[in-house]
PDB file of C-alpha atoms in Angstrom:
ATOM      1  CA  UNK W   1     154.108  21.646-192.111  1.00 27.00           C
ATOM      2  CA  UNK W   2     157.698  22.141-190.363  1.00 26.00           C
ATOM      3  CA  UNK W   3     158.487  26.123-190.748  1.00 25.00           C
ATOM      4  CA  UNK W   4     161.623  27.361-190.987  1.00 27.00           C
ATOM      5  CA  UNK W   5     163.301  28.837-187.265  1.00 30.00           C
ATOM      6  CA  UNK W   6     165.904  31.339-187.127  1.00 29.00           C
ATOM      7  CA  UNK W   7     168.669  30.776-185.199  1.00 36.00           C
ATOM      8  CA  UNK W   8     167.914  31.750-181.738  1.00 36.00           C
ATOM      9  CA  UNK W   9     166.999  30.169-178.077  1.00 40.00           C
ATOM     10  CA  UNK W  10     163.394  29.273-180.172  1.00 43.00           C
ATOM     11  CA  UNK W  11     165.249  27.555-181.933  1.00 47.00           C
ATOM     12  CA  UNK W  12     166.776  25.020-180.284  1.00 49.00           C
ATOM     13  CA  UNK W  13     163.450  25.009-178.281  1.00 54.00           C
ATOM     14  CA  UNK W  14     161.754  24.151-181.567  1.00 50.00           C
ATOM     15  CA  UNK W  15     164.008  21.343-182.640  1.00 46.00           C
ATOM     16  CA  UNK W  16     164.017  20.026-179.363  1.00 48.00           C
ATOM     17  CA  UNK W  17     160.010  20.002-179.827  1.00 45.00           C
ATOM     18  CA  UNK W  18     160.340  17.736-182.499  1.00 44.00           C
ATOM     19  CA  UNK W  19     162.407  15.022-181.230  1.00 46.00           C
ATOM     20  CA  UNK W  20     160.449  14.869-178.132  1.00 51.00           C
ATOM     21  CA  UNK W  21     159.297  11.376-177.767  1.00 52.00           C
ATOM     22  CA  UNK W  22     160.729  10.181-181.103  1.00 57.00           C
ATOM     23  CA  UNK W  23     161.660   6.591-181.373  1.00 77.00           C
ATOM     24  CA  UNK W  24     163.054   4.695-184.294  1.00 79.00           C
ATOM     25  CA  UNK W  25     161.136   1.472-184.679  1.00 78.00           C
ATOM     26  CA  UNK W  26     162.664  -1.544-187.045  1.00 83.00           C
ATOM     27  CA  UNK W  27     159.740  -1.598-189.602  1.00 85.00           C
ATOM     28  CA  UNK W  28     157.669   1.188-188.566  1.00 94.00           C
ATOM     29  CA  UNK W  29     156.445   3.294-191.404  1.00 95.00           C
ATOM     30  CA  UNK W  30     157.197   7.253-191.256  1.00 96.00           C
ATOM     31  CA  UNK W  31     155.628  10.423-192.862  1.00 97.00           C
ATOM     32  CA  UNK W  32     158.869  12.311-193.137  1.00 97.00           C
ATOM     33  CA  UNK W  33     158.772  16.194-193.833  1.00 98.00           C
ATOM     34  CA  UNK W  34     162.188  18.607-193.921  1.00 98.00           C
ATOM     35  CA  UNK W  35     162.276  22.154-195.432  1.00 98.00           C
ATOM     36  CA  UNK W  36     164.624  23.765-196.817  1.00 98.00           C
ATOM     37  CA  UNK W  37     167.035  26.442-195.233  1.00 97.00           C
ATOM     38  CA  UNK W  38     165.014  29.589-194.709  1.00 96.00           C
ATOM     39  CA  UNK W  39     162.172  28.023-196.677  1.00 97.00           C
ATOM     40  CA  UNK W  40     163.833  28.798-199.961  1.00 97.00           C
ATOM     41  CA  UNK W  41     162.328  27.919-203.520  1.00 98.00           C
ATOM     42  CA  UNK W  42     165.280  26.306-204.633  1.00 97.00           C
ATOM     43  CA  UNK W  43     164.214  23.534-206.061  1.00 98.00           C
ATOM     44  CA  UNK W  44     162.444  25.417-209.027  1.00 97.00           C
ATOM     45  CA  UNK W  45     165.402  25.130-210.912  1.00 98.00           C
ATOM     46  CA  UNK W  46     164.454  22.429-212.546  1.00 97.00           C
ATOM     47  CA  UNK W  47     168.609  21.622-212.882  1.00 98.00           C
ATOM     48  CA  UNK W  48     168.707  21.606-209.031  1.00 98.00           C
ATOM     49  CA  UNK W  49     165.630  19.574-208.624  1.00 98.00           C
ATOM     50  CA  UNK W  50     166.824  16.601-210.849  1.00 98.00           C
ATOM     51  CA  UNK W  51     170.145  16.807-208.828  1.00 98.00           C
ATOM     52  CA  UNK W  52     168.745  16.212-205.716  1.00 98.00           C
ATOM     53  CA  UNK W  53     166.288  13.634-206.956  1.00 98.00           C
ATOM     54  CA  UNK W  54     168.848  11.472-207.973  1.00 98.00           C
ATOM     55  CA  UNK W  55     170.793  12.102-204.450  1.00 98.00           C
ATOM     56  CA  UNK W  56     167.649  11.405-202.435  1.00 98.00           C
ATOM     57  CA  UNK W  57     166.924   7.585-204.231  1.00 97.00           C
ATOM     58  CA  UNK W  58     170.348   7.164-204.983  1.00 97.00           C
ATOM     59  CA  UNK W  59     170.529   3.051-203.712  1.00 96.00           C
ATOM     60  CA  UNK W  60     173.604   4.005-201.553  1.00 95.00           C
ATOM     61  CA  UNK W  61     171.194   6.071-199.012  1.00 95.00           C
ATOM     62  CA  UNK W  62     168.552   3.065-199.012  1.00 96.00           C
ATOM     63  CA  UNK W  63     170.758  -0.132-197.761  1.00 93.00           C
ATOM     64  CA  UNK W  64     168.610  -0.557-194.668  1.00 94.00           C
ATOM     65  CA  UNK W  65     165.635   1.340-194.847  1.00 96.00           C
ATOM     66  CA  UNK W  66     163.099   1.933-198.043  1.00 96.00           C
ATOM     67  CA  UNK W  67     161.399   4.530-199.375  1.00 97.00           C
ATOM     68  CA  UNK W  68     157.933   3.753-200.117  1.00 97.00           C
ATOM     69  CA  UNK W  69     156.468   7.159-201.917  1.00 97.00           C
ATOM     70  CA  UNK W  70     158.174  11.239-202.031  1.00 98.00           C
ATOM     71  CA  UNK W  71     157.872  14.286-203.334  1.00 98.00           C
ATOM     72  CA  UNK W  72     160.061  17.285-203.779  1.00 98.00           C
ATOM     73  CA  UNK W  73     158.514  20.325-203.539  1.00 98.00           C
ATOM     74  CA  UNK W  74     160.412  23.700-204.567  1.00 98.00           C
ATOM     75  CA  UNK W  75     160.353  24.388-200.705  1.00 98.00           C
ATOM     76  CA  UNK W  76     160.617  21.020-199.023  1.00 98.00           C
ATOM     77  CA  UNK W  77     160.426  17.716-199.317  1.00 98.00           C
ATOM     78  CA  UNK W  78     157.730  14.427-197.961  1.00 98.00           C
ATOM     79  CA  UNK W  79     158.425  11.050-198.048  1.00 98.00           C
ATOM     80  CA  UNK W  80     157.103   8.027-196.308  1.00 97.00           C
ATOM     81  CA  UNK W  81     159.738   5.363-195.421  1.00 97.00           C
ATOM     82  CA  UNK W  82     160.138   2.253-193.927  1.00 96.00           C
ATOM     83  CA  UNK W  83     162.782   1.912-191.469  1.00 95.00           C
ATOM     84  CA  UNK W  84     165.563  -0.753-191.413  1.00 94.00           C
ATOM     85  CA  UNK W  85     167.097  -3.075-188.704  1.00 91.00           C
ATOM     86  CA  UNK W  86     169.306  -1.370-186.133  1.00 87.00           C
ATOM     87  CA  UNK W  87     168.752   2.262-188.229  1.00 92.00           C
ATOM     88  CA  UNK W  88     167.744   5.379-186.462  1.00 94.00           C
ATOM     89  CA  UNK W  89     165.138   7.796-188.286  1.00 96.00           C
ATOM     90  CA  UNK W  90     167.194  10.978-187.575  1.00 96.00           C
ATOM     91  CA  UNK W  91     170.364   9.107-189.525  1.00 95.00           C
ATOM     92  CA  UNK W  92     168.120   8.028-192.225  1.00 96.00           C
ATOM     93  CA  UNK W  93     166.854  11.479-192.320  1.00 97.00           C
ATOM     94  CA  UNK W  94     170.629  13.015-191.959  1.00 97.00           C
ATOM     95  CA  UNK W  95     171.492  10.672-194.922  1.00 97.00           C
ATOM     96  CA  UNK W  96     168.843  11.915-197.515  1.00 98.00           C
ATOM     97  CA  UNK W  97     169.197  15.739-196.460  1.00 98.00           C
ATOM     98  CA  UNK W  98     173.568  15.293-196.744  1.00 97.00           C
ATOM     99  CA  UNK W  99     173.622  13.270-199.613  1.00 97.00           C
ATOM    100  CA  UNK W 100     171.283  15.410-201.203  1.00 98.00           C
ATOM    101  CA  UNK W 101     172.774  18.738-200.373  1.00 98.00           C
ATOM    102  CA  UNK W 102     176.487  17.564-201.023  1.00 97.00           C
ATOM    103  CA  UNK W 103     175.266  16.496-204.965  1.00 97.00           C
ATOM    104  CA  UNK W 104     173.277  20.355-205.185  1.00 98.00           C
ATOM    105  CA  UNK W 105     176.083  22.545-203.787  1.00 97.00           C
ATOM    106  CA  UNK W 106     178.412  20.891-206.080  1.00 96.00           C
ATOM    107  CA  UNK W 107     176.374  22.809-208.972  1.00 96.00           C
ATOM    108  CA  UNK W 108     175.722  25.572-206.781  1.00 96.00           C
ATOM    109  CA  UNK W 109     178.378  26.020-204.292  1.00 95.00           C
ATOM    110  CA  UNK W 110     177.174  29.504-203.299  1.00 94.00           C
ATOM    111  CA  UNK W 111     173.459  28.168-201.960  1.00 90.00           C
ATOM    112  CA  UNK W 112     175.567  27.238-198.889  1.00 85.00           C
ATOM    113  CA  UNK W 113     173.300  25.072-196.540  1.00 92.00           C
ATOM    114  CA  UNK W 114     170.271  23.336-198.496  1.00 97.00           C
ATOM    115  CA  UNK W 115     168.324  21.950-195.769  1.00 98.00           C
ATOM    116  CA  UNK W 116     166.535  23.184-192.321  1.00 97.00           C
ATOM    117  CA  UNK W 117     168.468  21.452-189.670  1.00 93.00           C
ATOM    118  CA  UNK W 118     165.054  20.171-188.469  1.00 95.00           C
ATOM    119  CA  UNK W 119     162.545  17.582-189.589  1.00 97.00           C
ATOM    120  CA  UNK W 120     159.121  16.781-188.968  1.00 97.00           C
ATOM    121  CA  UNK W 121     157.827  13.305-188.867  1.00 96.00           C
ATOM    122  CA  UNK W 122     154.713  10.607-187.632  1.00 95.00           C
ATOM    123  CA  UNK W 123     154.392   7.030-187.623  1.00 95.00           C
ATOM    124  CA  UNK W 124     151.743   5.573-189.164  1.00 94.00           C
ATOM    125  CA  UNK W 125     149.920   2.697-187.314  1.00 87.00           C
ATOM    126  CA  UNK W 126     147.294   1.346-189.677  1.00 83.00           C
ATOM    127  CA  UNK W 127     147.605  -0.032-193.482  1.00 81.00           C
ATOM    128  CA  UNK W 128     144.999   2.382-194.966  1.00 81.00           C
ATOM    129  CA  UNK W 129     146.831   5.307-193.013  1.00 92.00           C
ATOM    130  CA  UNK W 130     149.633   5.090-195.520  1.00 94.00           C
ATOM    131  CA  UNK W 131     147.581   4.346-198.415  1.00 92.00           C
ATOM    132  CA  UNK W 132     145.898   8.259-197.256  1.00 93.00           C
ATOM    133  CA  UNK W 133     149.672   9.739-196.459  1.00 95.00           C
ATOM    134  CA  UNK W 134     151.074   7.981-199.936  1.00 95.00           C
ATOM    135  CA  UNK W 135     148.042  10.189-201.638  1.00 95.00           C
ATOM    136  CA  UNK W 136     149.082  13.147-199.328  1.00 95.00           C
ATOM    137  CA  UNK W 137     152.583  12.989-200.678  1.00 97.00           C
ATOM    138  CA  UNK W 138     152.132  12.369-204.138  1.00 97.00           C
ATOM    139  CA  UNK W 139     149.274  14.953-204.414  1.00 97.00           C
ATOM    140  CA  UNK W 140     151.157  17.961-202.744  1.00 97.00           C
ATOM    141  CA  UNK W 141     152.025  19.357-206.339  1.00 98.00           C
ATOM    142  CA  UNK W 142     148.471  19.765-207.560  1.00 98.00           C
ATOM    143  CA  UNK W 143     147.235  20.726-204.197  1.00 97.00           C
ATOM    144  CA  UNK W 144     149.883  23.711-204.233  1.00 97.00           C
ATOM    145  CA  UNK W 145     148.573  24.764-207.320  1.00 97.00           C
ATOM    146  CA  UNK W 146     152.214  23.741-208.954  1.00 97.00           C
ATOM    147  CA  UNK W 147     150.486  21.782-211.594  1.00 98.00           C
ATOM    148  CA  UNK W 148     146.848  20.379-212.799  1.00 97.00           C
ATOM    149  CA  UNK W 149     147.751  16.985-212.875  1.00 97.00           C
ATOM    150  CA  UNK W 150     150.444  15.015-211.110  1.00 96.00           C
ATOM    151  CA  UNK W 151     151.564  13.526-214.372  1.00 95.00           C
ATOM    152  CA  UNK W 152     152.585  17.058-214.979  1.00 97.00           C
ATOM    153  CA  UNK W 153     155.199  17.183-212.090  1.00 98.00           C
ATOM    154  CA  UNK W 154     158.354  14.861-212.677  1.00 98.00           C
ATOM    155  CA  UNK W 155     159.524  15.297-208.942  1.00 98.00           C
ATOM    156  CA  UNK W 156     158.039  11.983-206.866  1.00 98.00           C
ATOM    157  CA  UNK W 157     157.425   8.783-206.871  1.00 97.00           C
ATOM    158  CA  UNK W 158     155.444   6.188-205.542  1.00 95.00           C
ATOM    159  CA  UNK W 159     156.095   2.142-205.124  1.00 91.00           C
ATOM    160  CA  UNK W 160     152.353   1.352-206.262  1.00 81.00           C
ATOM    161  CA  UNK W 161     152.828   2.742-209.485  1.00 64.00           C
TER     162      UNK W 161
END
């Protein structure tokens, strides 16, 4: 899990971390993570939540690349995506997190900045290693003790269902 980093020479340190050795591969599946700013809850307003849903699948984010299976969590969000031709994962990633946060702060203008500038990812090499990260995602809720049953929590989706 990606924790938050104030903003200091860890910082950049940290982020730099993360994109060492990252490569965007046409095709290549990725277990995305991002968190939001300061690790903030703010997706249990339910209002918020369904805001940001809607930016995070809207079509217009997903020309190239595909989302195969996500999950918002009040605190963060997972998704595993397929990459498109000639599209880098930090844009694809950049897309999600601005589209997302442009739709919330246009309820809530005073949350300021949504998302972590940071994001966590891994590519995953073998066909039953996203069937396990696809069951990682979608079960985050009821492992977090959010709900009892993932029917209970209206915040992911999956493309096998």
């Amino acid at each position: 899990m990606l924790l938050c980093m104030e903003t200091d020479a860890r910082t950049s340190a940290g982020h730099a971390a993360l994109r060492r050795g990252r490569i965007s591969l046409s095709g290549q599946i990725y277990l995305v993570t991002f968190v939001t700013r300061h690790r903030l809850p703010i997706f249990k307003d339910c209002a918020l939540a369904r805001i940001a849903c809607k930016a995070m699948t809207d079509p217009m984010v997903w020309q190239q690349s595909r989302l195969l299976a996500w999950v918002l969590m009040p605190d963060h969000w997972h998704g595993l995506i397929v990459l498109g031709d000639r599209e880098a994962l930090s844009a694809m990633v950049r897309r999600i997190k601005s589209n997302s946060s442009r739709c919330v702060r246009l309820e809530r203008p005073e949350l300021g900045g949504v998302w972590a500038r940071a994001f966590q990812d891994r590519a995953l090499r073998h066909e039953e290693a996203v069937a396990t990260a696809a069951r990682y995602v979608v079960q985050n809720p009821v492992r977090s003790g959010l709900v009892t049953s993932l029917s209970d929590y209206p915040y992911w989706n999956a493309d096998w269902l």
